[in-house]
Amino acid sequence: SLWKKFLRLMAAIREHYKESMRQVMSNEDAAAIFAMLFGGYEGLNLDLIESFRITGIVHILSVSGSHMSLLAVTEAWICNYLKLSRRITFLIGLLVITAYTILSGFLFQVIRSAFMGLMVFFATSFKNYNNDSRRSLTLIAMFILLYSPLALFHISFQLSFLSTAGIIYLAPRMKFFLETKTKMPSIIIFSFSCTMAVTIFSLPVSVWYFNQLPISALLANLIV
C-alpha cells in the first residue's frame, strides 16, 4: 500500500541520517545524537543513559513532549518574526509536528507526545488560551486512555500529562510573578517558569519510580 511505502521511505531517511553520522564520528556518539533527534536507545552506552537519568534529562533520549514543544515554539517564534497570522502559525506548526511525528516512526508514544506538544504550542503561543487548553488536555487524555487504557499506568504517559499540565496551569502564574517581582530578561523568565512548572508537577512521579530526587534536574533542564 502507499502508506506502507511511505513509512518505509521515512525509515530509510532515518537510517540515512544514522549512517551519515557514523561516517564522521564514533558509533556511540552517532547513537547518542540520533537518540536526541529521533529517540531510541539502540547503540547507547549504558553508563551514558545512567548519567542522563541521574541528571534528570533522560527524557531527551526519547521522543517526548519536549521535542515537540521545541519544534512548536521555534516555529511560532519564526512565524511571529515574519508577522504571520495566528491561524497560519498554527497550521504551519501542525504540519511541522506531523512531519516530525511521521519521521520519528509514527509510534503510539510519539503520537502521544505530538498531542502534548501541540498543547504546549497552544499554551505558549496564543492569548486567552487557559480554558481551551485545559479542556483540550482533558479531551486528549481521554482519547489516549480510550485507545489504550493501560497507558494510565505507563510512566511516559504520566510524565507527559503532568508536564503539560504544569506548563498550562502553573507556568503562566510563575511567569507573571517573576515579571512583576524581578528584572530578569523575558526569555529567561519564560524558560525558568516552564522548567519549574514541569519539574514541580512531575516530581512526585519521578521520585516514586526512580527513588531519587535529582537536585541538578532544574538547572540541567533549564540549560536544555
Coordinates of C-alpha atoms in Angstrom, one line a residue:
S1 CA 0.0 0.0 0.0
L2 CA 1.0 3.6 -0.4
W3 CA 1.0 4.1 3.4
K4 CA 3.5 1.2 3.9
K5 CA 5.7 2.6 1.1
F6 CA 5.6 6.0 2.8
L7 CA 6.6 4.5 6.2
R8 CA 9.5 2.6 4.5
L9 CA 10.6 5.8 3.0
M10 CA 10.6 7.6 6.4
A11 CA 12.6 4.6 7.9
A12 CA 15.1 4.9 5.0
I13 CA 15.6 8.6 5.7
R14 CA 16.2 7.8 9.4
E15 CA 18.7 5.1 8.5
H16 CA 20.4 7.5 6.1
Y17 CA 20.8 10.1 8.9
K18 CA 22.2 7.5 11.2
E19 CA 24.7 6.1 8.6
S20 CA 25.8 9.6 7.7
M21 CA 26.6 10.3 11.4
R22 CA 28.6 7.0 11.7
Q23 CA 30.8 8.1 8.9
V24 CA 32.0 11.2 10.6
M25 CA 32.0 10.2 14.3
S26 CA 32.1 7.1 16.6
N27 CA 29.2 4.7 16.7
E28 CA 28.5 5.7 20.4
D29 CA 28.4 9.4 19.6
A30 CA 26.2 8.8 16.5
A31 CA 23.8 6.7 18.6
A32 CA 23.6 9.4 21.2
I33 CA 22.9 12.3 18.8
F34 CA 20.4 10.1 16.8
A35 CA 18.6 9.3 20.1
M36 CA 18.3 13.1 20.9
L37 CA 16.9 13.7 17.4
F38 CA 14.6 10.8 16.9
G39 CA 14.5 8.8 20.1
G40 CA 15.6 5.2 20.8
Y41 CA 18.3 3.6 23.0
E42 CA 19.9 1.4 20.3
G43 CA 23.7 1.5 20.5
L44 CA 23.8 3.8 23.5
N45 CA 26.3 3.3 26.2
L46 CA 24.6 2.1 29.4
D47 CA 26.7 4.5 31.5
L48 CA 25.6 7.4 29.4
I49 CA 22.0 6.5 29.9
E50 CA 22.5 6.3 33.6
S51 CA 24.2 9.7 33.6
F52 CA 21.3 11.2 31.8
R53 CA 18.9 9.6 34.2
I54 CA 20.7 10.8 37.3
T55 CA 21.0 14.3 35.9
G56 CA 17.2 14.3 35.3
I57 CA 17.4 14.8 31.5
V58 CA 16.9 11.2 30.3
H59 CA 13.7 12.4 28.5
I60 CA 15.8 14.0 25.7
L61 CA 17.0 10.5 24.7
S62 CA 13.4 9.6 23.6
V63 CA 10.9 11.5 21.5
S64 CA 8.9 13.4 24.2
G65 CA 6.8 16.4 24.6
S66 CA 9.9 18.5 25.0
H67 CA 11.0 17.7 21.4
M68 CA 7.5 18.7 20.1
S69 CA 7.5 21.8 22.2
L70 CA 10.9 22.9 21.0
L71 CA 9.7 22.5 17.4
A72 CA 6.4 24.3 18.0
V73 CA 7.9 27.2 19.9
T74 CA 10.7 27.7 17.4
E75 CA 8.2 27.7 14.6
A76 CA 5.9 30.1 16.5
W77 CA 8.9 32.4 17.0
I78 CA 9.8 32.4 13.3
C79 CA 6.1 33.0 12.3
N80 CA 5.8 35.8 14.8
Y81 CA 9.0 37.4 13.4
L82 CA 7.5 37.2 9.9
K83 CA 4.3 38.7 11.3
L84 CA 2.1 35.8 10.1
S85 CA -1.4 35.4 11.5
R86 CA -2.1 33.1 14.4
R87 CA -4.2 30.8 12.1
I88 CA -1.3 30.4 9.6
T89 CA 1.1 30.0 12.5
F90 CA -0.9 27.2 14.0
L91 CA -1.4 25.4 10.6
I92 CA 2.4 25.6 9.9
G93 CA 3.1 24.3 13.5
L94 CA 0.6 21.4 12.9
L95 CA 2.4 20.4 9.7
V96 CA 5.8 20.6 11.3
I97 CA 4.8 18.4 14.2
T98 CA 3.0 16.0 12.0
A99 CA 6.1 15.6 9.7
Y100 CA 8.4 15.1 12.7
T101 CA 6.0 12.5 14.2
I102 CA 6.0 10.5 10.9
L103 CA 9.8 10.8 10.6
S104 CA 10.2 9.6 14.1
G105 CA 8.5 6.4 13.4
F106 CA 4.8 7.2 14.0
L107 CA 4.8 5.1 17.1
F108 CA 2.0 5.4 19.7
Q109 CA 4.2 7.1 22.3
V110 CA 5.4 9.5 19.6
I111 CA 1.8 10.4 18.6
R112 CA 1.0 10.9 22.3
S113 CA 4.0 13.3 22.6
A114 CA 2.8 15.1 19.5
F115 CA -0.6 15.7 21.1
M116 CA 1.1 17.0 24.2
G117 CA 3.5 19.2 22.2
L118 CA 0.5 20.7 20.4
M119 CA -0.9 21.5 23.8
V120 CA 2.3 23.4 24.8
F121 CA 2.1 25.2 21.4
F122 CA -1.4 26.4 22.4
A123 CA -0.3 27.3 25.9
T124 CA 2.7 29.4 24.8
S125 CA 1.7 30.9 21.5
F126 CA -1.9 32.2 22.0
K127 CA -3.6 34.6 24.3
N128 CA -6.7 33.7 26.3
Y129 CA -5.7 30.0 26.0
N130 CA -6.3 28.9 29.6
N131 CA -9.8 27.4 29.4
D132 CA -9.4 26.0 25.9
S133 CA -6.0 24.4 26.7
R134 CA -7.4 22.8 29.9
R135 CA -10.4 21.3 28.1
S136 CA -8.2 20.2 25.3
L137 CA -5.7 18.5 27.6
T138 CA -8.6 16.6 29.3
L139 CA -10.0 15.5 25.9
I140 CA -6.6 14.4 24.7
A141 CA -6.0 12.3 27.8
M142 CA -9.5 10.8 27.5
F143 CA -8.8 9.9 23.8
I144 CA -5.4 8.3 24.7
L145 CA -7.0 6.3 27.5
L146 CA -9.9 5.2 25.4
Y147 CA -7.5 3.9 22.7
S148 CA -5.1 2.4 25.3
P149 CA -6.5 2.2 28.9
L150 CA -3.3 0.7 30.3
A151 CA -1.4 3.9 29.2
L152 CA -2.6 5.3 32.5
F153 CA 0.0 3.1 34.3
H154 CA 2.8 4.0 31.9
I155 CA 5.4 6.4 33.3
S156 CA 5.7 8.1 29.9
F157 CA 2.0 9.0 29.8
Q158 CA 2.1 10.1 33.4
L159 CA 5.1 12.4 32.9
S160 CA 3.8 13.7 29.6
F161 CA 0.4 14.6 31.0
L162 CA 1.8 16.1 34.2
S163 CA 4.5 18.1 32.4
T164 CA 1.9 19.6 30.0
A165 CA -0.5 20.3 32.9
G166 CA 2.3 22.1 34.7
I167 CA 3.0 24.3 31.7
I168 CA -0.7 25.1 31.3
Y169 CA -1.6 25.6 35.0
L170 CA 1.5 26.8 36.8
A171 CA 3.9 28.3 34.3
P172 CA 1.7 31.4 33.5
R173 CA 1.4 32.2 37.2
M174 CA 5.1 31.8 37.8
K175 CA 5.9 33.9 34.7
F176 CA 3.6 36.7 35.9
F177 CA 5.1 36.6 39.4
L178 CA 8.7 36.9 38.1
E179 CA 7.8 39.6 35.6
T180 CA 6.3 41.8 38.4
K181 CA 8.8 41.0 41.2
T182 CA 12.1 40.7 39.2
K183 CA 14.0 42.4 36.4
M184 CA 15.1 39.1 34.7
P185 CA 15.1 39.1 30.9
S186 CA 11.8 37.8 29.5
I187 CA 13.4 34.8 27.7
I188 CA 15.0 33.7 31.0
I189 CA 11.7 34.2 32.8
F190 CA 9.8 32.1 30.2
S191 CA 12.3 29.2 30.3
F192 CA 12.6 29.3 34.1
S193 CA 8.8 29.3 34.5
C194 CA 8.2 26.4 32.2
T195 CA 11.1 24.4 33.7
M196 CA 10.0 25.0 37.2
A197 CA 6.4 24.1 36.4
V198 CA 7.3 20.9 34.7
T199 CA 9.7 19.9 37.5
I200 CA 7.2 20.6 40.3
F201 CA 4.3 18.7 38.6
S202 CA 6.4 15.7 37.5
L203 CA 8.4 15.5 40.8
P204 CA 6.1 13.0 42.6
V205 CA 6.1 10.6 39.7
S206 CA 9.9 10.8 39.2
V207 CA 10.6 10.2 42.9
W208 CA 8.1 7.3 43.0
Y209 CA 9.6 5.5 40.0
F210 CA 13.3 6.3 40.3
N211 CA 13.7 6.7 44.1
Q212 CA 15.8 9.7 43.5
L213 CA 15.4 13.5 43.9
P214 CA 17.7 14.9 41.2
I215 CA 18.7 18.3 42.6
S216 CA 20.6 19.1 39.3
A217 CA 17.4 18.4 37.2
L218 CA 16.2 22.0 37.4
L219 CA 19.4 23.6 36.2
A220 CA 20.1 20.9 33.7
N221 CA 16.6 21.2 32.1
L222 CA 16.8 25.0 32.2
I223 CA 20.0 24.7 30.1
V224 CA 18.5 22.1 27.8

